[in-house]
Short mmCIF file of C-alpha atoms in Angstrom, two decimals:
data_model
loop_
_atom_site.label_atom_id
_atom_site.label_comp_id
_atom_site.label_asym_id
_atom_site.label_seq_id
_atom_site.Cartn_x
_atom_site.Cartn_y
_atom_site.Cartn_z
CA MET A 1 0.00 0.00 0.00
CA LEU A 2 2.83 2.38 0.89
CA ALA A 3 4.52 1.64 -2.45
CA GLY A 4 1.37 2.68 -4.28
CA ARG A 5 1.25 5.96 -2.41
CA LEU A 6 4.95 6.70 -2.80
CA PRO A 7 4.59 8.97 -5.89
CA PHE A 8 2.01 11.10 -4.08
CA VAL A 9 4.19 11.34 -0.97
CA LEU A 10 7.20 12.36 -3.07
CA PHE A 11 5.15 14.96 -4.93
CA ALA A 12 3.90 16.43 -1.66
CA LEU A 13 7.41 16.54 -0.18
CA SER A 14 8.80 18.12 -3.35
CA PHE A 15 6.05 20.70 -3.59
CA CYS A 16 6.30 21.76 0.07
CA ALA A 17 10.10 21.97 -0.10
CA ARG A 18 9.95 24.24 -3.14
CA LEU A 19 7.23 26.46 -1.72
CA LEU A 20 9.71 27.51 0.97
CA PHE A 21 11.69 29.48 -1.61
CA THR A 22 9.03 31.47 -3.44
CA ASP A 23 10.63 34.74 -2.28
CA ALA A 24 13.89 33.84 -4.02
CA THR A 25 13.15 35.19 -7.50
CA THR A 26 16.52 35.58 -9.18
CA ASP A 27 17.63 38.56 -11.25
CA ASP A 28 17.64 36.78 -14.62
CA ALA A 29 14.00 35.77 -14.25
CA PHE A 30 13.02 39.41 -14.70
CA ILE A 31 14.74 39.47 -18.10
CA THR A 32 12.22 36.86 -19.22
CA TYR A 33 9.38 38.72 -17.50
CA ARG A 34 10.19 41.93 -19.41
CA TYR A 35 10.10 40.02 -22.70
CA VAL A 36 6.74 38.58 -21.66
CA GLU A 37 5.27 41.98 -20.83
CA ASN A 38 6.44 43.43 -24.15
CA ILE A 39 4.77 40.53 -25.98
CA LEU A 40 1.54 41.12 -24.06
CA ALA A 41 1.73 44.87 -24.73
CA GLY A 42 1.97 44.24 -28.47
CA ASN A 43 5.60 45.39 -28.72
CA GLY A 44 6.81 42.05 -30.04
CA PHE A 45 9.29 39.48 -28.76
CA VAL A 46 11.73 42.16 -27.57
CA TYR A 47 13.45 43.40 -24.43
CA ASN A 48 13.91 47.00 -25.63
CA VAL A 49 11.07 48.17 -27.85
CA GLY A 50 12.20 48.19 -31.48
CA GLU A 51 15.28 45.99 -30.89
CA ARG A 52 14.85 42.41 -32.09
CA VAL A 53 17.48 40.64 -30.00
CA LEU A 54 16.87 37.20 -28.49
CA GLY A 55 18.38 37.84 -25.08
CA VAL A 56 16.72 34.93 -23.28
CA THR A 57 18.00 31.36 -23.44
CA THR A 58 14.48 30.03 -22.92
CA PRO A 59 12.16 31.07 -25.77
CA LEU A 60 9.52 28.41 -25.10
CA TYR A 61 9.24 29.39 -21.43
CA THR A 62 8.86 33.03 -22.47
CA LEU A 63 6.04 32.17 -24.87
CA LEU A 64 4.40 29.92 -22.26
CA LEU A 65 4.37 32.76 -19.72
CA ALA A 66 2.95 35.09 -22.38
CA LEU A 67 0.18 32.58 -23.08
CA VAL A 68 -0.63 32.32 -19.36
CA GLY A 69 -0.45 36.12 -19.17
CA MET A 70 -3.20 36.37 -21.77
CA MET A 71 -5.38 34.58 -19.21
CA GLY A 72 -4.66 37.30 -16.67
CA VAL A 73 -1.93 35.58 -14.62
CA PRO A 74 1.20 37.77 -14.24
CA ALA A 75 4.53 36.19 -15.19
CA ARG A 76 5.87 36.92 -11.68
CA VAL A 77 3.18 34.57 -10.31
CA ALA A 78 2.99 31.98 -13.08
CA GLY A 79 6.75 31.54 -13.48
CA PRO A 80 7.61 30.18 -10.02
CA LEU A 81 4.36 28.21 -9.75
CA LEU A 82 4.77 26.40 -13.09
CA ASN A 83 8.35 25.47 -12.29
CA ILE A 84 7.55 24.31 -8.77
CA LEU A 85 4.76 22.09 -10.11
CA ALA A 86 6.95 20.69 -12.89
CA ASP A 87 9.95 19.99 -10.67
CA SER A 88 7.70 18.36 -8.07
CA LEU A 89 6.80 15.74 -10.70
CA VAL A 90 10.41 14.61 -11.17
CA ALA A 91 10.73 12.60 -7.95
CA PRO A 92 7.50 10.63 -8.60
CA LEU A 93 8.80 9.90 -12.10
CA LEU A 94 12.11 8.68 -10.64
CA SER A 95 10.21 6.36 -8.28
CA ARG A 96 8.72 4.33 -11.12
CA PRO A 97 10.14 0.78 -11.37
CA GLU A 98 12.79 0.29 -14.02
CA PRO A 99 11.83 -1.74 -17.11
CA GLY A 100 11.89 -5.42 -16.16
CA SER A 101 11.73 -4.70 -12.43
CA ARG A 102 8.88 -4.43 -9.94
CA GLU A 103 10.87 -2.67 -7.22
CA ARG A 104 10.32 1.04 -6.73
CA PRO A 105 13.47 3.10 -6.06
CA ILE A 106 13.20 5.20 -2.92
CA PHE A 107 16.55 6.77 -2.03
CA GLY A 108 17.21 8.59 -5.33
CA PRO A 109 13.70 10.04 -5.62
CA LEU A 110 13.82 11.12 -1.97
CA LEU A 111 17.18 12.82 -2.51
CA TYR A 112 15.75 14.71 -5.47
CA ALA A 113 12.51 15.64 -3.71
CA LEU A 114 14.36 17.28 -0.82
CA CYS A 115 17.46 18.54 -2.66
CA PRO A 116 17.91 22.16 -1.49
CA ILE A 117 19.57 23.26 -4.74
CA ASN A 118 16.75 22.05 -6.96
CA ALA A 119 14.15 23.35 -4.51
CA PHE A 120 15.72 26.81 -4.49
CA TRP A 121 16.16 27.19 -8.24
CA SER A 122 12.82 25.70 -9.24
CA ALA A 123 11.17 28.51 -7.24
CA SER A 124 13.47 31.22 -8.61
CA GLY A 125 11.29 32.19 -11.57
CA MET A 126 13.79 30.71 -14.01
CA GLU A 127 12.90 27.82 -16.31
CA THR A 128 14.87 25.33 -14.17
CA GLY A 129 11.95 23.24 -12.89
CA LEU A 130 10.35 22.84 -16.32
CA PHE A 131 13.74 22.05 -17.84
CA CYS A 132 14.54 19.36 -15.27
CA PHE A 133 11.11 17.78 -15.72
CA THR A 134 11.37 17.60 -19.52
CA ILE A 135 14.83 16.03 -19.20
CA ALA A 136 13.49 13.45 -16.74
CA LEU A 137 10.47 12.79 -18.97
CA ALA A 138 12.66 12.30 -22.06
CA LEU A 139 14.92 9.85 -20.20
CA TYR A 140 11.92 8.01 -18.75
CA LEU A 141 10.29 7.61 -22.18
CA TYR A 142 13.54 6.64 -23.86
CA GLU A 143 14.25 3.97 -21.25
CA ARG A 144 10.86 2.45 -22.08
CA GLU A 145 11.65 2.58 -25.82
CA ARG A 146 9.02 5.18 -26.62
CA LEU A 147 11.46 6.91 -28.91
CA THR A 148 9.14 9.27 -30.76
CA ALA A 149 7.63 10.61 -27.54
CA ALA A 150 11.13 10.87 -26.03
CA SER A 151 12.35 12.85 -29.05
CA ILE A 152 9.46 15.31 -28.72
CA ALA A 153 10.31 15.73 -25.02
CA CYS A 154 13.92 16.38 -26.07
CA ALA A 155 12.74 19.01 -28.53
CA VAL A 156 10.70 20.73 -25.82
CA ALA A 157 13.77 20.68 -23.58
CA VAL A 158 15.91 22.28 -26.32
CA LEU A 159 13.31 25.03 -26.78
CA LEU A 160 13.35 25.58 -23.04
CA ARG A 161 17.15 25.76 -22.97
CA VAL A 162 19.59 25.09 -25.75
CA ASP A 163 22.00 23.06 -23.60
CA ALA A 164 19.46 20.22 -23.78
CA GLY A 165 21.38 19.44 -26.95
CA ILE A 166 23.64 17.48 -24.58
CA LEU A 167 20.69 15.21 -23.78
CA VAL A 168 19.96 14.71 -27.48
CA ALA A 169 23.57 13.71 -28.14
CA VAL A 170 23.58 11.29 -25.19
CA LEU A 171 20.38 9.53 -26.27
CA ILE A 172 21.42 9.23 -29.92
CA GLY A 173 24.82 7.91 -28.84
CA HIS A 174 23.25 5.44 -26.43
CA HIS A 175 20.82 4.20 -29.08
CA LEU A 176 23.58 3.73 -31.65
CA THR A 177 25.67 1.83 -29.12
CA THR A 178 22.91 -0.48 -27.92
CA ARG A 179 20.76 -0.86 -31.06
CA ARG A 180 23.36 -0.33 -33.81
CA ARG A 181 21.03 1.80 -35.89
CA MET A 182 20.04 5.44 -36.25
CA PRO A 183 16.58 6.32 -34.84
CA TRP A 184 15.47 8.18 -37.95
CA ARG A 185 11.78 8.37 -37.05
CA ALA A 186 12.58 9.87 -33.66
CA ILE A 187 15.02 12.31 -35.25
CA ALA A 188 12.32 13.38 -37.71
CA ALA A 189 9.89 13.98 -34.84
CA PHE A 190 12.52 16.06 -33.05
CA ALA A 191 13.29 18.10 -36.16
CA GLY A 192 9.62 18.67 -36.89
CA THR A 193 9.08 20.01 -33.38
CA VAL A 194 11.97 22.48 -33.34
CA ALA A 195 11.79 23.53 -37.01
CA PRO A 196 8.97 26.11 -36.63
CA TRP A 197 10.92 27.96 -33.96
CA ILE A 198 14.15 27.86 -35.98
CA VAL A 199 12.37 29.34 -39.00
CA PHE A 200 10.62 32.02 -36.95
CA ALA A 201 13.74 32.99 -34.96
CA THR A 202 15.89 33.19 -38.08
CA ILE A 203 13.39 35.50 -39.78
CA TYR A 204 12.54 37.57 -36.68
CA PHE A 205 15.88 37.81 -34.88
CA GLY A 206 18.26 37.01 -37.72
CA GLN A 207 19.50 33.84 -36.00
CA PRO A 208 17.98 30.89 -34.12
CA VAL A 209 20.68 30.76 -31.43
CA PRO A 210 19.92 32.99 -28.41
CA ASN A 211 22.22 35.99 -28.24
CA SER A 212 22.60 35.25 -24.54
CA VAL A 213 24.45 32.04 -25.47
CA ILE A 214 26.85 34.02 -27.66
CA ALA A 215 27.39 36.61 -24.92
CA LYS A 216 28.13 33.99 -22.26
CA ALA A 217 30.44 32.08 -24.59
CA ALA A 218 32.52 35.23 -25.06
CA LEU A 219 33.28 35.57 -21.36
CA GLN A 220 36.77 34.80 -20.13
CA LYS A 221 37.36 31.10 -19.58
CA THR A 222 38.89 29.65 -16.43
CA ALA A 223 41.96 27.41 -16.59
CA VAL A 224 41.30 23.69 -17.04
CA THR A 225 42.70 22.86 -13.61
CA ASP A 226 40.59 25.60 -12.01
CA ALA A 227 37.48 24.38 -13.84
CA LEU A 228 37.91 20.88 -12.43
CA TRP A 229 37.48 22.32 -8.96
CA THR A 230 35.29 25.41 -9.37
CA ILE A 231 32.82 23.91 -11.87
CA LEU A 232 32.95 20.17 -11.23
CA GLY A 233 34.17 19.77 -7.65
CA ARG A 234 32.67 22.82 -5.98
CA GLY A 235 29.80 23.46 -8.39
CA PHE A 236 28.24 20.20 -9.52
CA LEU A 237 29.48 17.89 -6.75
CA HIS A 238 29.62 20.28 -3.77
CA LEU A 239 32.76 18.65 -2.41
CA ARG A 240 33.28 21.40 0.16
CA ASN A 241 30.32 19.86 1.97
CA PRO A 242 30.50 16.45 3.74
CA VAL A 243 27.12 15.58 2.23
CA GLY A 244 28.51 16.19 -1.25
CA ILE A 245 31.47 13.92 -0.52
CA ALA A 246 29.16 11.18 0.78
CA LEU A 247 26.89 11.40 -2.27
CA LEU A 248 29.88 11.14 -4.60
CA GLY A 249 31.04 8.08 -2.69
CA PHE A 250 27.67 6.38 -3.06
CA ALA A 251 27.48 7.35 -6.75
CA ILE A 252 30.92 5.85 -7.42
CA TYR A 253 29.96 2.70 -5.53
CA ALA A 254 26.79 2.35 -7.62
CA PHE A 255 28.76 2.88 -10.83
CA VAL A 256 31.28 0.19 -9.87
CA ALA A 257 29.08 -2.35 -8.09
CA VAL A 258 25.77 -2.14 -9.98
CA ARG A 259 26.29 -3.05 -13.62
CA ARG A 260 23.09 -1.50 -14.96
CA SER A 261 24.12 1.90 -13.58
CA ARG A 262 27.14 2.09 -15.86
CA SER A 263 25.03 1.90 -19.02
CA SER A 264 22.00 3.80 -17.74
CA PRO A 265 21.09 6.80 -19.93
CA TRP A 266 20.33 8.69 -16.70
CA THR A 267 23.91 8.19 -15.51
CA LEU A 268 25.39 8.94 -18.93
CA PHE A 269 23.45 12.19 -19.15
CA ALA A 270 24.59 13.36 -15.71
CA ILE A 271 28.24 12.58 -16.49
CA THR A 272 28.14 14.10 -19.98
CA TYR A 273 26.30 17.23 -18.86
CA ALA A 274 28.74 17.95 -16.02
CA ALA A 275 31.75 17.09 -18.19
CA ALA A 276 30.58 19.33 -21.04
CA TYR A 277 30.29 22.38 -18.81
CA THR A 278 33.56 21.60 -17.06
CA LEU A 279 35.49 21.22 -20.31
CA THR A 280 34.03 24.40 -21.84
CA ARG A 281 35.37 26.21 -18.73
CA ALA A 282 32.46 28.62 -18.84
CA GLN A 283 31.55 30.97 -16.01
CA LEU A 284 28.47 29.16 -14.74
CA HIS A 285 25.51 30.45 -12.80
CA PRO A 286 24.24 28.08 -10.09
CA TRP A 287 20.99 27.31 -11.92
CA TYR A 288 23.01 25.35 -14.49
CA TYR A 289 23.75 22.63 -11.93
CA PRO A 290 20.27 21.17 -11.10
CA PRO A 291 19.69 19.37 -14.45
CA ALA A 292 22.66 17.10 -13.73
CA TYR A 293 20.99 15.97 -10.51
CA VAL A 294 18.16 14.39 -12.51
CA GLY A 295 20.66 11.59 -13.23
CA TYR A 296 23.22 12.05 -10.46
CA LEU A 297 20.96 11.79 -7.40
CA PRO A 298 19.25 8.57 -8.60
CA LEU A 299 22.73 7.11 -9.10
CA ALA A 300 23.70 8.05 -5.54
CA GLY A 301 20.40 6.55 -4.37
CA VAL A 302 21.24 3.26 -6.09
CA GLY A 303 24.57 3.33 -4.28
CA ILE A 304 22.86 3.81 -0.91
CA GLY A 305 20.51 0.90 -1.57
CA ALA A 306 23.35 -1.32 -2.81
CA ALA A 307 25.46 -0.51 0.25
CA ILE A 308 22.59 -1.43 2.58
CA ALA A 309 22.07 -4.71 0.72
CA ARG A 310 25.81 -5.41 0.72
CA ILE A 311 26.09 -5.28 4.49
CA ARG A 312 22.76 -7.11 4.85
CA LEU A 313 20.88 -4.40 6.67
CA GLU A 314 17.68 -4.51 4.62
CA ARG A 315 15.58 -4.56 7.76
CA TRP A 316 17.06 -1.15 8.64
CA LYS A 317 16.05 0.31 5.27
CA PRO A 318 13.05 2.22 6.72
CA LEU A 319 15.36 3.80 9.29
CA ALA A 320 17.78 4.77 6.52
CA VAL A 321 14.91 6.43 4.65
CA ILE A 322 13.93 8.39 7.76
CA LEU A 323 17.52 9.48 8.44
CA LEU A 324 17.99 10.50 4.81
CA ALA A 325 14.79 12.55 4.86
CA ALA A 326 15.78 14.19 8.14
CA GLY A 327 19.23 15.08 6.82
CA ALA A 328 17.78 16.52 3.61
CA ALA A 329 15.23 18.51 5.60
CA ALA A 330 18.06 19.93 7.71
CA GLY A 331 19.83 20.96 4.50
CA LEU A 332 16.67 22.67 3.31
CA GLY A 333 16.53 24.57 6.58
CA ILE A 334 20.12 25.76 6.26
CA VAL A 335 19.59 26.99 2.69
CA TYR A 336 16.31 28.61 3.73
CA ARG A 337 17.96 30.58 6.54
CA THR A 338 20.96 31.68 4.47
CA GLN A 339 20.43 31.88 0.71
CA LEU A 340 16.75 32.80 0.80
CA LYS A 341 17.30 35.76 3.10
CA GLN A 342 20.20 37.04 1.02
CA ALA A 343 18.32 36.58 -2.27
CA ALA A 344 15.18 38.28 -0.94
CA THR A 345 17.17 41.19 0.53
CA LEU A 346 19.15 41.75 -2.67
CA GLY A 347 16.01 41.40 -4.79
CA GLY A 348 14.20 43.97 -2.67
CA PHE A 349 17.08 46.44 -2.97
CA LEU A 350 17.30 46.04 -6.76
CA ARG A 351 13.53 46.31 -7.15
CA ARG A 352 13.32 49.55 -5.18
CA THR A 353 16.39 50.99 -6.88
CA GLY A 354 15.03 50.20 -10.34
CA ALA A 355 11.67 51.77 -9.51
CA ALA A 356 13.37 54.87 -8.07
CA ILE A 357 15.49 55.38 -11.18
CA GLY A 358 12.44 54.89 -13.40
CA ARG A 359 10.65 57.66 -11.52
CA ALA A 360 13.70 59.94 -11.48
CA THR A 361 14.59 59.92 -15.17
CA PRO A 362 12.77 61.19 -18.27
CA ALA A 363 10.75 58.73 -20.32
CA GLY A 364 12.79 57.24 -23.14
CA SER A 365 16.11 57.61 -21.32
CA SER A 366 18.76 54.95 -21.78
CA ILE A 367 20.80 53.40 -19.00
CA LEU A 368 23.85 51.14 -18.92
CA LEU A 369 23.43 48.17 -16.57
CA LYS A 370 25.51 45.11 -15.84
CA ASP A 371 22.65 43.10 -14.30
CA ILE A 372 19.49 43.91 -16.21
CA GLY A 373 16.84 41.78 -14.48
CA TYR A 374 15.22 43.63 -11.58
CA LEU A 375 16.70 47.00 -12.59
CA GLY A 376 15.56 46.81 -16.20
CA TYR A 377 12.13 45.45 -15.33
CA TYR A 378 11.26 47.99 -12.64
CA SER A 379 12.90 51.04 -14.23
CA GLY A 380 11.22 50.55 -17.61
CA LEU A 381 14.11 52.39 -19.28
CA GLN A 382 15.83 51.50 -22.53
CA VAL A 383 18.66 49.29 -21.33
CA HIS A 384 22.18 49.05 -22.69
CA ASP A 385 23.26 45.70 -21.30
CA PHE A 386 26.97 45.51 -20.53
CA ALA A 387 26.75 41.70 -20.30
CA GLY A 388 25.68 41.78 -23.96
CA LEU A 389 22.57 39.63 -23.54
CA VAL A 390 20.30 42.20 -25.21
CA THR A 391 22.99 44.56 -26.53
CA PRO A 392 25.25 42.52 -28.85
CA ALA A 393 27.49 45.52 -29.58
CA LEU A 394 28.75 45.41 -25.98
CA ILE A 395 29.87 41.76 -26.00
CA PRO A 396 33.51 42.50 -26.96
CA TYR A 397 33.74 45.24 -24.31
CA ARG A 398 32.39 42.89 -21.64
CA ALA A 399 34.87 40.20 -22.67
CA ARG A 400 37.80 42.52 -21.88
CA LEU A 401 36.06 44.31 -18.97
CA ASP A 402 36.28 47.67 -20.77
CA PHE A 403 33.36 49.42 -19.06
CA ALA A 404 34.33 52.92 -20.18
CA GLY A 405 34.81 51.76 -23.77
CA GLY A 406 31.41 50.11 -23.77
CA LEU A 407 29.74 53.21 -22.38
CA ARG A 408 31.49 55.34 -24.99
CA ALA A 409 30.22 53.00 -27.74
CA VAL A 410 26.54 53.19 -26.78
CA GLN A 411 26.43 56.71 -25.24
CA SER A 412 23.90 55.83 -22.52
CA ASP A 413 22.16 58.73 -20.79
CA TYR A 414 22.81 57.09 -17.42
CA ALA A 415 24.96 54.34 -15.96
CA LEU A 416 24.12 52.44 -12.77
CA VAL A 417 27.09 50.46 -11.49
CA SER A 418 28.58 48.78 -8.45
CA PRO A 419 31.36 50.50 -6.46
CA GLU A 420 33.93 48.18 -8.08
CA VAL A 421 32.87 49.17 -11.59
CA ALA A 422 32.61 52.82 -10.53
CA ARG A 423 36.30 52.80 -9.59
CA LEU A 424 37.20 51.48 -13.04
CA LEU A 425 35.07 54.13 -14.73
CA GLU A 426 36.42 56.98 -12.60
CA ALA A 427 39.94 56.04 -13.72
CA ASP A 428 39.02 56.81 -17.34
CA GLU A 429 39.60 60.38 -18.52
CA TRP A 430 36.84 60.32 -21.16
CA PHE A 431 34.31 59.10 -18.60
CA ARG A 432 35.21 61.83 -16.10
CA ALA A 433 34.79 64.47 -18.80
CA ASN A 434 31.38 63.24 -19.93
CA TYR A 435 29.64 61.80 -16.85
CA GLU A 436 29.06 62.88 -13.27
CA LEU A 437 27.78 61.15 -10.17
CA ILE A 438 24.16 62.09 -9.55
CA GLU A 439 22.91 59.61 -6.95
CA ILE A 440 24.04 56.84 -4.62
CA TYR A 441 21.64 54.05 -3.73
CA SER A 442 22.47 51.90 -0.71
CA SER A 443 20.80 49.60 1.76
CA GLY A 444 22.80 47.56 4.25
CA GLU A 445 25.61 45.79 2.42
CA PHE A 446 24.30 46.75 -1.04
CA ARG A 447 25.42 49.93 -2.80
CA MET A 448 25.11 51.24 -6.37
CA LEU A 449 26.18 54.52 -7.98
CA CYS A 450 24.24 56.30 -10.71
CA TYR A 451 26.08 58.53 -13.20
CA GLY A 452 24.45 60.88 -15.70
CA ARG A 453 25.79 62.16 -19.01
CA ARG A 454 26.60 65.85 -18.62
CA SER A 455 24.91 66.80 -21.90
CA VAL A 456 21.55 65.46 -20.71
CA ARG A 457 21.97 65.90 -16.97
CA SER A 458 21.02 69.53 -16.35
CA GLY A 459 17.41 70.07 -15.27
CA GLU A 460 16.21 66.59 -16.25
CA ILE A 461 16.55 64.61 -13.05
CA ARG A 462 13.33 64.80 -11.09
CA ILE A 463 14.75 63.62 -7.76
CA PRO A 464 17.60 65.88 -6.60
CA PRO A 465 20.84 64.17 -5.51
CA GLY A 466 20.74 63.24 -1.84
CA THR A 467 16.96 62.98 -1.58
CA PRO A 468 16.23 59.88 0.55
CA ILE A 469 13.99 57.26 -1.02
CA GLU A 470 11.65 55.42 1.34
CA ILE A 471 11.68 51.65 1.09
CA GLU A 472 9.32 49.04 2.43
CA SER A 473 11.26 48.24 5.59
CA GLY A 474 11.29 51.85 6.75
CA GLU A 475 14.96 52.32 5.91
CA VAL A 476 16.06 54.97 3.46
CA ILE A 477 18.20 54.40 0.40
#
């Protein structure tokens, strides 16, 4: 009876764990939200009105939020909820018996359900939860030889995020290795699903590849030896944490001791995904890690079960489940007390700062920003994006950290920067001659400086420098 209820228990645990983090909307989510609002306003699939640049890596998610928005549900509400629901379905999917087996896995699904990293990022407003679910669904369908359905799930994953191409490569490679033939029908279904978007994006944006991918690829790469630690060891595997070390140990044990784990497409995807990002030596954001756990945590779960069977402690399996759940819950509590508070505090500061700048500057003004999520969304200004996500002309300047050169290239009316960037700008003679400090925004540990171009500065700022701006907590910025 308990086995039959396991999927529902896992869904409930997953859903409750993810609901804890609904205040953790990350900055990049608001890039997508601004695209959504422009679509709904009739301005087109754009970030800045009139500029057709695909600055989001998740076009399907953007269109999905726009569709939900047409029903009256704001993207800020629909985004986290859709991802929480989708990610909560992964653990029940993982608990299904493998083909040819009647035994339901428990440890891997439980690890996923209560994983703090996946819980946090599925509630962040990003596409992470939907992406992880489509990956899990594609692997689940492929394992049961439903190749056409699996290929469509792969196509949906690619439209959610282009790095799902790793999954496509893994499944084609696995099929060629095990079946010795190319799955042409499945490939045709995949191509037919993604083709309409490729045609539209090529006509509308001039290219099907998101500009955000190009911008991120241009960033400075870390050394190979550094990447092995910062991306693989510290990022994917969390080896600074004893729990991360233990999970790696169980995963290795499963890989060595359980033959089916070595050829499992779930395992191969997790290894290939982590290896691909490590070898590219890219500067990763933490929301790139959770998809690997769709395959990695089930592998660690197999290792836990195999270790219990090896030392003949099957009768203690329920106790092991309870201890594992308690440990994961403790991890959720730690992340809740630390990361959630920091994310919510930073988000509140950026939201209020963006709104204040929007009120203080003339309509149609342009502003240079390095992080364009909250600030771009709440200011409503035309944004020159120093990261290059929506301003391709700034990509080479970002790659060499030439902030003054980038500002000179786009001639923004205003620039809002961190103290570190401000010091770099102030060292440039051209910048000092053309821009002046007009406002400082600060709250606790957060501080940003706003500069205005001298030719547009006089008489146009509606909030005089030094005027305190009330914020929700009663502090002043």
